[in-house]
Amino acid sequence: MSDILVHTEAGVSTITFNRVDKKNSITAAMYAQMADAIEQAAADNAVRTVLIQGDATIFSAGNDISDFLNAPPSNESSPVFRFMRAMAAFPKPIVAAVCGPAVGIGTTLLLHCDLVYAGDNAAFSMPFVNLGLCPEFGSSMLVPQMFGYHRAAEALLLGEPFMAEAALEIGLVNRVVPPTECNAIAQTQARKLAAKPLSALVETKRLMKKGLQPALVERIGEEGQSFGRMLREPAAREAFTAFMEKRKPDFSKV
Ligand code: COA
C-alpha cells in the first residue's frame, strides 16, 4: 500500500501518512504525492477542505533522514519545496489531526493549517539546531509570531519537545482530545467547513492571511537556501549518520 493515502468524501480530501513502521517519516516520493493531492484539491471545486492525519500513535517523524543523507533536495523544484509551496498557497481550509510525535516538518506544517486537533499524546518538536540545520517552512517567522520570541527560542534553539497542553496554551492547536478519537473529531470539523459556501471560506482565509503571505513566501525561500546548504555540511552529516547508526552525534569536530 502507498505511504500516502488520499481519500475524498463529503468535500474533504483526507491525506493520511501511512508509513508507520518508519514513524511516518516523509520521503521525496511522499512529498510529491502530497503536493499532487493538495494541488488537485485546490483545483477541484468539489473539494472544500483538506485534512492531514497520521494514526493514534504517530503523526510524523519529519523528513526521512536517510533521504537527507543520500538524496538531499537539490533545488526549488524538489518535491519538498513543491509540497511547501502548494500548502502555503492553498486557498481553502486545511485541518490537521496530530497524535504522538510530530517532528520537524511534522510540526512546521501545522503552522500552515487552519484548525489543528491534537491527541493528548502529541509531542511537538523542531530539532533543527540539534541536526545542524535551521528552521524551514516559514517557521523562523511564524513560530516567534505565534509563540512569542522567548518561547520560540526555546523551541527552535533548544529544540526540545513540548506536549499537547503546551501547544494548546501557545495556540498551535485548537483542542486536545483522546488519541483514538482525534482523527474522527478532525474529520467532523473538516466536514463542517466543507458544508459552508466555498467562496466565503476562501475569501475569509485570504483576508486573514493578507499581509503575511508575501513575507512568508520570501522567508520560505531564504530558509530553503540556508537549509539546502546546511544539509550538506559536516554538522548535519554527522547528525544524520549518528541517527542511522543509532548513536549520539559527536559535534566536537564540527
Ligand atoms: N527518518 C528515517 N527513519 C526514521 C525517522 C526519520 N526521520 N524517524 C524514525 N525512523 C525509523 C527508525 O530508524 C526506525 O527504523 P528501524 O525500525 O528500521 O530501526 C523506526 O523508524 C522506528 O523509529 P524509533 O526511533 O525506533 O522509534 P521511537 O518510537 O523510539 O522514536 C521518534 C520515535 C519519532 C521520537 C524518533 O524516531 C525520532 O526522533 N526520529 C527522528 C526525528 C527527526 O530528527 N526527524 C528529522 C526532523 S528535521
XYZ file of C-alpha atoms and ligand atoms in Angstrom:
302
model
C 0.000 0.000 0.000
C 1.131 3.555 -0.660
C 2.938 5.547 2.057
C 0.431 8.366 1.476
C -3.289 7.611 1.271
C -5.672 10.141 -0.256
C -9.432 9.759 0.128
C -12.029 12.348 -0.850
C -15.522 12.240 0.629
C -18.136 14.834 1.615
C -15.978 17.677 0.285
C -12.980 16.668 2.434
C -9.772 15.383 0.875
C -8.069 13.373 3.621
C -4.318 12.829 3.313
C -3.056 10.068 5.634
C 0.590 9.307 6.426
C 0.831 5.534 6.056
C 4.441 4.666 6.830
C 4.022 3.810 10.492
C 6.960 1.338 10.599
C 9.249 4.309 9.865
C 7.242 6.636 12.127
C 5.635 8.279 9.090
C 8.929 9.914 8.166
C 8.495 11.607 4.804
C 10.418 10.618 1.668
C 10.724 12.639 -1.534
C 8.104 10.374 -3.143
C 5.689 11.115 -0.276
C 6.207 14.886 -0.607
C 5.438 14.549 -4.322
C 2.228 12.604 -3.600
C 1.140 15.179 -1.019
C 1.913 18.072 -3.371
C -0.158 16.355 -6.102
C -3.062 15.817 -3.683
C -3.034 19.432 -2.472
C -2.749 20.857 -5.996
C -5.666 18.653 -7.113
C -7.706 19.690 -4.068
C -7.082 23.360 -4.911
C -8.303 22.860 -8.474
C -11.343 20.667 -7.704
C -14.472 22.636 -6.754
C -15.920 19.524 -5.127
C -13.133 19.648 -2.527
C -13.604 22.330 0.126
C -11.180 21.231 2.834
C -8.013 19.169 3.197
C -7.408 17.069 6.313
C -3.902 15.817 7.135
C -3.579 12.980 9.660
C -1.425 10.137 10.933
C -2.737 7.462 13.276
C -3.365 7.445 17.045
C 0.317 6.757 17.809
C 2.329 8.834 15.342
C 1.820 11.920 13.208
C 5.224 12.190 11.526
C 8.913 11.900 12.458
C 9.650 14.568 9.851
C 11.833 14.272 6.813
C 13.236 10.805 6.113
C 16.789 11.061 7.453
C 18.210 8.541 5.036
C 16.873 10.750 2.198
C 18.570 13.758 3.846
C 21.819 11.779 3.866
C 21.674 10.156 0.437
C 19.461 12.374 -1.736
C 19.030 15.826 -0.159
C 16.674 18.161 -2.030
C 18.781 19.930 -4.634
C 16.689 22.814 -5.929
C 13.350 24.580 -5.754
C 11.664 22.017 -7.977
C 12.403 19.265 -5.429
C 9.229 17.580 -4.109
C 9.601 19.038 -0.595
C 9.596 22.598 -1.977
C 6.644 21.777 -4.256
C 4.787 20.481 -1.201
C 5.623 23.594 0.861
C 4.555 25.965 -1.921
C 1.292 24.072 -2.506
C 0.416 24.033 1.183
C 1.392 27.636 1.968
C -0.651 28.881 -1.012
C -3.642 26.555 -0.545
C -6.702 28.817 -0.666
C -9.167 26.554 1.173
C -9.079 25.495 4.839
C -6.633 22.825 5.996
C -7.333 20.765 9.127
C -4.814 18.524 10.922
C -5.180 15.676 13.419
C -1.949 15.125 15.361
C -1.221 12.252 17.739
C 2.150 11.083 19.032
C 5.405 12.630 17.791
C 5.275 15.484 15.280
C 8.932 16.195 14.490
C 10.448 18.839 12.212
C 8.137 19.402 9.262
C 5.598 17.300 11.216
C 5.265 20.371 13.443
C 6.060 23.172 10.993
C 3.379 22.076 8.516
C 0.829 22.740 11.281
C 1.679 26.449 11.069
C 0.023 26.353 7.632
C -3.137 24.593 8.835
C -6.272 26.467 9.848
C -7.544 24.053 12.507
C -5.382 21.597 14.477
C -6.709 18.854 16.796
C -4.181 17.052 18.979
C -4.292 13.787 20.865
C -3.179 14.143 24.488
C -0.117 12.056 23.485
C 1.015 14.592 20.855
C 4.667 15.655 21.209
C 5.805 18.514 19.006
C 9.445 19.283 18.230
C 11.548 21.313 15.837
C 15.054 19.895 16.472
C 16.695 21.647 13.516
C 19.640 23.033 15.517
C 20.278 19.572 17.032
C 20.639 18.296 13.458
C 22.981 21.100 12.348
C 20.126 22.733 10.424
C 17.994 25.869 10.579
C 14.196 26.287 10.630
C 12.181 25.653 7.462
C 8.677 26.155 6.025
C 8.462 29.727 7.356
C 8.877 28.562 10.957
C 11.618 31.130 11.707
C 8.916 33.770 11.121
C 5.689 32.050 12.181
C 6.947 30.433 15.414
C 8.138 33.722 17.009
C 4.864 35.359 15.906
C 2.732 32.619 17.439
C 4.799 31.575 20.479
C 6.403 34.930 21.436
C 10.159 35.304 20.978
C 11.420 33.580 24.122
C 9.221 30.507 23.828
C 10.172 30.373 20.132
C 13.846 30.463 21.087
C 13.273 27.564 23.482
C 11.516 25.553 20.768
C 13.935 26.407 17.935
C 17.313 26.853 19.684
C 16.983 24.104 22.307
C 14.811 22.005 20.013
C 13.111 20.313 22.959
C 9.745 18.609 22.523
C 6.617 20.150 24.017
C 3.377 18.368 24.689
C -0.238 18.885 23.618
C -1.260 21.027 26.623
C 1.645 23.444 25.997
C 0.728 23.568 22.296
C -2.860 24.409 23.285
C -1.695 27.228 25.541
C 0.564 28.643 22.794
C -2.283 28.479 20.266
C -0.696 25.914 17.944
C -3.647 23.555 18.461
C -7.367 24.177 18.846
C -8.291 21.319 21.155
C -6.699 18.365 22.955
C -8.673 15.154 22.628
C -8.249 11.398 23.276
C -5.876 9.995 20.608
C -8.312 7.293 19.493
C -10.930 9.982 18.741
C -8.636 12.581 17.204
C -8.958 11.694 13.514
C -12.762 11.373 13.802
C -13.093 14.737 15.590
C -10.894 16.429 12.967
C -12.955 14.781 10.200
C -16.178 16.108 11.763
C -14.738 19.630 11.901
C -13.453 19.352 8.314
C -16.920 18.278 7.159
C -18.497 21.226 8.977
C -16.182 23.504 6.991
C -16.930 21.612 3.769
C -20.659 22.269 4.191
C -20.103 26.045 4.132
C -20.051 28.187 0.982
C -16.636 27.769 -0.656
C -16.327 31.367 -1.815
C -16.857 32.633 1.745
C -14.262 30.214 3.134
C -11.697 31.190 0.516
C -12.254 34.932 0.891
C -12.112 34.759 4.692
C -8.868 32.784 4.651
C -7.382 35.166 2.089
C -8.240 38.199 4.192
C -6.887 36.634 7.407
C -3.589 35.865 5.682
C -3.321 39.109 3.725
C -0.132 40.971 4.517
C 1.525 37.825 5.819
C 1.728 35.980 2.502
C 4.467 37.881 0.572
C 6.803 37.943 3.591
C 6.102 34.267 4.217
C 6.924 33.241 0.647
C 10.172 35.222 0.837
C 11.103 33.668 4.197
C 10.401 30.116 2.996
C 12.775 30.800 0.082
C 15.526 32.229 2.302
C 15.240 29.380 4.800
C 15.313 26.898 1.915
C 18.622 28.315 0.657
C 20.246 28.014 4.100
C 18.669 24.644 4.865
C 19.794 23.213 1.499
C 23.386 24.347 2.112
C 23.440 23.167 5.740
C 22.132 19.705 4.799
C 25.454 19.112 3.041
C 27.681 20.473 5.838
C 29.592 18.329 8.382
C 27.322 19.006 11.398
C 24.205 17.742 9.634
C 26.042 14.805 8.020
C 27.245 13.768 11.490
C 23.740 14.118 12.982
C 22.141 12.030 10.216
C 24.868 9.368 10.280
C 24.561 9.128 14.079
C 20.760 8.673 13.803
C 21.153 5.911 11.208
C 23.853 4.245 13.351
C 21.658 4.625 16.474
C 24.295 6.548 18.438
C 24.610 10.077 19.856
C 26.105 12.622 17.433
C 29.612 13.918 18.142
C 29.804 17.601 17.199
C 33.236 18.124 18.816
C 34.958 18.341 15.410
C 32.362 20.415 13.543
N 13.842 9.153 9.013
C 14.081 7.870 8.718
N 13.737 6.840 9.539
C 13.137 7.167 10.702
C 12.878 8.506 11.065
C 13.254 9.528 10.157
N 13.004 10.817 10.404
N 12.282 8.508 12.281
C 12.169 7.225 12.665
N 12.691 6.415 11.708
C 12.766 4.947 11.718
C 13.859 4.473 12.689
O 15.138 4.485 12.051
C 13.374 3.082 12.999
O 13.696 2.251 11.894
P 14.164 0.709 12.148
O 12.978 0.056 12.793
O 14.435 0.207 10.756
O 15.365 0.770 13.044
C 11.848 3.236 13.016
O 11.569 4.412 12.260
C 11.290 3.432 14.390
O 11.929 4.571 14.986
P 12.399 4.619 16.505
O 13.350 5.750 16.655
O 12.871 3.261 16.939
O 11.012 4.941 17.251
P 10.790 5.614 18.680
O 9.348 5.383 18.997
O 11.819 5.162 19.667
O 11.018 7.178 18.438
C 10.827 9.261 17.227
C 10.173 7.924 17.575
C 9.966 9.955 16.185
C 10.893 10.125 18.510
C 12.264 9.010 16.723
O 12.180 8.021 15.701
C 12.954 10.209 16.141
O 13.408 11.083 16.883
N 13.084 10.260 14.800
C 13.887 11.239 14.100
C 13.182 12.561 14.053
C 13.988 13.582 13.305
O 15.034 14.002 13.743
N 13.464 13.997 12.136
C 14.053 14.960 11.286
C 13.491 16.306 11.581
S 14.147 17.577 10.529
